[in-house]
């Protein structure tokens, strides 16, 4: 069973609109949760990293939330731009092997003009 | 300030041939990681280096896969007797160090797309 589940698998929104991507995980013992953006043909780029004690973190128009009790996270994108079109990947790591990233399958976002 | 670089960017090989994929990490980064991204799948961990040693090779799918790192810098991932299921994008990442419980940023290269025909 995949330890990191993301939804939706894909999403299409109009430029300027907001959207929220979801991530549920079962990884334990939990160390940290990251959101990455991956453009087609490129390596993933980190957006946010949150540890157990953090429940929200922002990076420009990106805001991530974390509920470590329910093992859920979300990534909210405000005022979307065409350049936001990419895959967004939720990544979790364990306390005893924090270097080993466990990836979700990603949400593919398409922003249309 | 160069980032992580990988070569080649694309590699097409015949089934049964050996291939070598190269990763140049960010200068000064002591930790290096290899991941694989198969079509429609999430990235999966292959191996982690701290300096020249590999404390965790648990993600290597079979004994056809091996990796080494020399001089605490460049790493090579070698796949022997390639099979069609080895077709994937192989990504390398590096980070300044690894410390238990500390979420160091991992910086990814652009990947090598391997196609086995």
Short mmCIF file of C-alpha atoms in Angstrom, two decimals:
data_model
loop_
_atom_site.label_atom_id
_atom_site.label_comp_id
_atom_site.label_asym_id
_atom_site.label_seq_id
_atom_site.Cartn_x
_atom_site.Cartn_y
_atom_site.Cartn_z
CA UNK A 1 0.00 0.00 0.00
CA UNK A 2 1.33 3.44 -0.95
CA UNK A 3 2.32 5.31 2.19
CA UNK A 4 1.64 8.72 0.61
CA UNK A 5 -1.63 9.26 -1.25
CA UNK A 6 -2.46 12.40 -3.20
CA UNK A 7 -5.67 13.74 -4.65
CA UNK A 8 -6.81 14.65 -7.14
CA UNK A 9 -4.60 12.90 -9.70
CA UNK A 10 -5.08 15.79 -12.09
CA UNK A 11 -6.73 19.20 -12.02
CA UNK A 12 -7.52 21.90 -14.57
CA UNK A 13 -8.20 25.46 -13.42
CA UNK A 14 -8.46 28.87 -15.04
CA UNK A 15 -5.68 31.40 -14.61
CA UNK A 16 -6.24 33.57 -11.55
CA UNK A 17 -8.26 30.97 -9.67
CA UNK A 18 -7.22 29.27 -6.41
CA UNK A 19 -6.88 25.54 -5.85
CA UNK A 20 -6.09 23.10 -3.05
CA UNK A 21 -4.24 19.81 -3.39
CA UNK A 22 -4.52 17.06 -0.78
CA UNK A 23 -2.07 14.57 0.71
CA UNK A 24 -2.70 11.75 3.20
CA UNK A 25 0.11 9.66 4.61
CA UNK A 26 0.64 6.65 6.84
CA UNK A 27 4.42 7.04 7.28
CA UNK A 28 5.51 6.50 10.87
CA UNK A 29 7.40 7.63 12.88
CA UNK A 30 6.91 10.92 11.10
CA UNK A 31 9.82 13.30 10.58
CA UNK A 32 8.81 15.89 8.01
CA UNK A 33 6.58 16.57 5.03
CA UNK A 34 7.62 18.40 1.89
CA UNK A 35 5.82 19.69 -1.16
CA UNK A 36 7.74 19.71 -4.43
CA UNK A 37 6.92 21.22 -7.81
CA UNK A 38 8.09 19.29 -10.87
CA UNK A 39 7.94 20.85 -14.30
CA UNK A 40 7.86 18.48 -17.26
CA UNK A 41 11.35 17.17 -18.00
CA UNK A 42 12.88 18.77 -14.93
CA UNK A 43 13.84 17.63 -11.45
CA UNK A 44 11.55 18.40 -8.49
CA UNK A 45 12.01 21.75 -6.74
CA UNK A 46 11.13 22.17 -3.07
CA UNK A 47 8.29 24.51 -2.14
CA UNK A 48 7.93 23.90 1.60
CA UNK A 49 9.25 21.62 4.35
CA UNK A 50 7.28 21.14 7.58
CA UNK A 51 8.19 19.24 10.71
CA UNK A 52 5.83 17.76 13.29
CA UNK A 53 5.44 21.02 15.22
CA UNK A 54 4.58 23.19 12.21
CA UNK A 55 1.04 23.35 10.90
CA UNK A 56 1.35 25.95 8.17
CA UNK A 57 4.09 27.32 5.98
CA UNK A 58 3.97 29.74 3.06
CA UNK A 59 6.19 30.32 0.07
CA UNK A 60 4.81 33.19 -1.99
CA UNK A 61 1.47 32.12 -3.44
CA UNK A 62 1.91 28.59 -2.07
CA UNK A 63 0.63 27.75 1.43
CA UNK A 64 1.02 24.29 2.91
CA UNK A 65 -0.81 23.00 5.95
CA UNK A 66 -0.07 19.95 8.08
CA UNK A 67 -2.25 18.09 10.56
CA UNK A 68 0.07 15.51 12.11
CA UNK A 69 -2.78 14.04 14.18
CA UNK A 70 -4.88 13.11 11.16
CA UNK A 71 -1.79 12.66 8.93
CA UNK A 72 -3.08 15.06 6.32
CA UNK A 73 -1.54 17.94 4.43
CA UNK A 74 -2.77 20.35 1.82
CA UNK A 75 -1.13 22.74 -0.63
CA UNK A 76 -3.12 25.85 -1.49
CA UNK A 77 -2.20 27.86 -4.57
CA UNK A 78 -3.53 31.40 -4.69
CA UNK A 79 -4.16 33.45 -7.84
CA UNK A 80 -2.82 30.75 -10.15
CA UNK A 81 -0.53 31.60 -13.05
CA UNK A 82 0.18 29.72 -16.27
CA UNK A 83 3.63 28.89 -14.90
CA UNK A 84 2.01 26.96 -12.05
CA UNK A 85 1.22 24.19 -14.54
CA UNK A 86 3.29 21.28 -13.24
CA UNK A 87 3.11 18.18 -11.06
CA UNK A 88 2.95 18.79 -7.33
CA UNK A 89 4.39 16.02 -5.21
CA UNK A 90 3.86 15.37 -1.52
CA UNK A 91 6.90 13.78 0.13
CA UNK A 92 7.20 12.38 3.65
CA UNK A 93 10.16 10.98 5.56
CA UNK A 94 10.55 8.87 8.67
CA UNK A 95 12.32 9.99 11.84
CA UNK A 96 14.71 7.02 11.71
CA UNK A 97 15.69 7.64 8.06
CA UNK A 98 14.94 11.28 7.36
CA UNK A 99 17.18 11.27 4.28
CA UNK A 100 14.97 8.68 2.55
CA UNK A 101 12.12 10.56 0.90
CA UNK A 102 8.83 8.71 0.35
CA UNK A 103 7.00 10.21 -2.60
CA UNK A 104 3.36 10.41 -3.52
CA UNK A 105 2.37 9.98 -7.16
CA UNK A 106 1.68 13.67 -7.56
CA UNK A 107 -1.15 15.89 -8.72
CA UNK A 108 -0.82 17.14 -12.28
CA UNK A 109 -2.08 20.75 -12.44
CA UNK A 110 -2.92 22.52 -15.67
CA UNK A 111 -3.64 26.24 -15.54
CA UNK A 112 -5.50 27.50 -18.60
CA UNK A 113 -5.70 31.12 -19.78
CA UNK B 1 26.40 28.58 -8.69
CA UNK B 2 25.89 25.38 -10.63
CA UNK B 3 23.17 23.03 -9.51
CA UNK B 4 23.13 19.25 -9.71
CA UNK B 5 23.99 18.06 -13.20
CA UNK B 6 23.40 14.67 -14.77
CA UNK B 7 24.60 13.05 -17.95
CA UNK B 8 23.54 11.93 -20.41
CA UNK B 9 20.14 13.61 -20.48
CA UNK B 10 18.78 10.79 -22.63
CA UNK B 11 20.07 7.28 -23.19
CA UNK B 12 18.65 4.64 -25.50
CA UNK B 13 20.16 1.19 -25.15
CA UNK B 14 19.46 -2.32 -26.29
CA UNK B 15 18.26 -4.94 -23.87
CA UNK B 16 21.20 -6.75 -22.32
CA UNK B 17 23.68 -3.87 -22.61
CA UNK B 18 25.28 -2.14 -19.63
CA UNK B 19 24.75 1.58 -19.01
CA UNK B 20 26.41 4.17 -16.78
CA UNK B 21 24.63 7.27 -15.56
CA UNK B 22 26.58 10.15 -14.08
CA UNK B 23 25.72 12.69 -11.39
CA UNK B 24 27.67 15.81 -10.45
CA UNK B 25 26.35 17.13 -7.12
CA UNK B 26 26.47 20.69 -5.87
CA UNK B 27 30.01 21.49 -4.74
CA UNK B 28 30.45 20.88 -1.02
CA UNK B 29 27.39 18.67 -0.63
CA UNK B 30 28.37 15.56 1.29
CA UNK B 31 25.14 13.61 0.80
CA UNK B 32 24.03 12.26 -2.57
CA UNK B 33 20.93 10.30 -3.52
CA UNK B 34 19.68 8.36 -6.52
CA UNK B 35 15.96 8.00 -7.32
CA UNK B 36 14.01 6.37 -10.12
CA UNK B 37 10.78 7.65 -11.67
CA UNK B 38 8.96 5.13 -13.80
CA UNK B 39 6.19 6.23 -16.16
CA UNK B 40 3.09 7.13 -14.18
CA UNK B 41 4.75 6.27 -10.89
CA UNK B 42 6.10 8.32 -8.04
CA UNK B 43 9.79 8.64 -7.43
CA UNK B 44 11.38 5.76 -5.57
CA UNK B 45 14.55 5.84 -3.49
CA UNK B 46 17.47 3.77 -4.78
CA UNK B 47 20.61 4.58 -2.76
CA UNK B 48 22.11 7.20 -0.47
CA UNK B 49 25.78 8.23 -0.13
CA UNK B 50 27.39 10.05 2.75
CA UNK B 51 30.81 10.97 1.42
CA UNK B 52 32.06 7.99 -0.55
CA UNK B 53 30.22 5.35 1.45
CA UNK B 54 26.67 4.13 0.93
CA UNK B 55 24.98 3.49 4.29
CA UNK B 56 21.68 2.67 2.60
CA UNK B 57 21.42 0.70 -0.63
CA UNK B 58 18.04 -0.75 0.22
CA UNK B 59 16.25 0.70 -2.81
CA UNK B 60 18.41 -0.91 -5.48
CA UNK B 61 15.96 -3.22 -7.29
CA UNK B 62 18.41 -6.04 -8.10
CA UNK B 63 22.08 -6.97 -8.13
CA UNK B 64 22.25 -5.64 -11.70
CA UNK B 65 22.20 -2.15 -10.17
CA UNK B 66 25.27 -0.68 -8.49
CA UNK B 67 26.55 2.78 -7.68
CA UNK B 68 29.76 4.35 -6.56
CA UNK B 69 30.96 7.75 -5.54
CA UNK B 70 34.55 8.93 -5.73
CA UNK B 71 36.29 11.89 -4.11
CA UNK B 72 33.12 12.74 -2.24
CA UNK B 73 31.79 14.24 -5.44
CA UNK B 74 30.80 12.55 -8.71
CA UNK B 75 28.62 9.45 -8.57
CA UNK B 76 27.96 6.81 -11.20
CA UNK B 77 24.92 4.53 -11.29
CA UNK B 78 25.57 1.40 -13.33
CA UNK B 79 22.89 -0.94 -14.65
CA UNK B 80 24.17 -4.24 -16.03
CA UNK B 81 22.33 -6.39 -18.56
CA UNK B 82 19.54 -3.84 -18.91
CA UNK B 83 15.94 -5.00 -19.12
CA UNK B 84 12.92 -3.20 -20.56
CA UNK B 85 11.53 -2.64 -17.07
CA UNK B 86 14.61 -0.55 -16.30
CA UNK B 87 13.24 2.16 -18.61
CA UNK B 88 12.63 5.20 -16.41
CA UNK B 89 13.97 8.61 -15.49
CA UNK B 90 16.86 8.35 -13.05
CA UNK B 91 17.21 11.39 -10.81
CA UNK B 92 20.10 12.38 -8.61
CA UNK B 93 19.91 14.79 -5.67
CA UNK B 94 22.41 16.21 -3.20
CA UNK B 95 22.25 17.92 0.17
CA UNK B 96 24.75 19.57 2.50
CA UNK B 97 24.69 16.77 5.05
CA UNK B 98 22.46 14.32 6.84
CA UNK B 99 21.64 14.55 10.53
CA UNK B 100 19.00 12.47 12.27
CA UNK B 101 15.68 14.26 12.32
CA UNK B 102 16.95 17.35 10.45
CA UNK B 103 15.13 17.89 7.14
CA UNK B 104 17.97 19.08 4.95
CA UNK B 105 16.90 20.33 1.55
CA UNK B 106 17.58 17.90 -1.30
CA UNK B 107 18.43 19.57 -4.61
CA UNK B 108 17.56 17.52 -7.68
CA UNK B 109 19.22 17.29 -11.06
CA UNK B 110 17.24 17.21 -14.31
CA UNK B 111 17.46 13.43 -14.60
CA UNK B 112 18.56 10.91 -17.23
CA UNK B 113 15.80 9.36 -19.31
CA UNK B 114 16.75 5.74 -19.97
CA UNK B 115 14.96 3.78 -22.66
CA UNK B 116 15.72 0.08 -23.08
CA UNK B 117 14.61 -1.31 -26.44
#
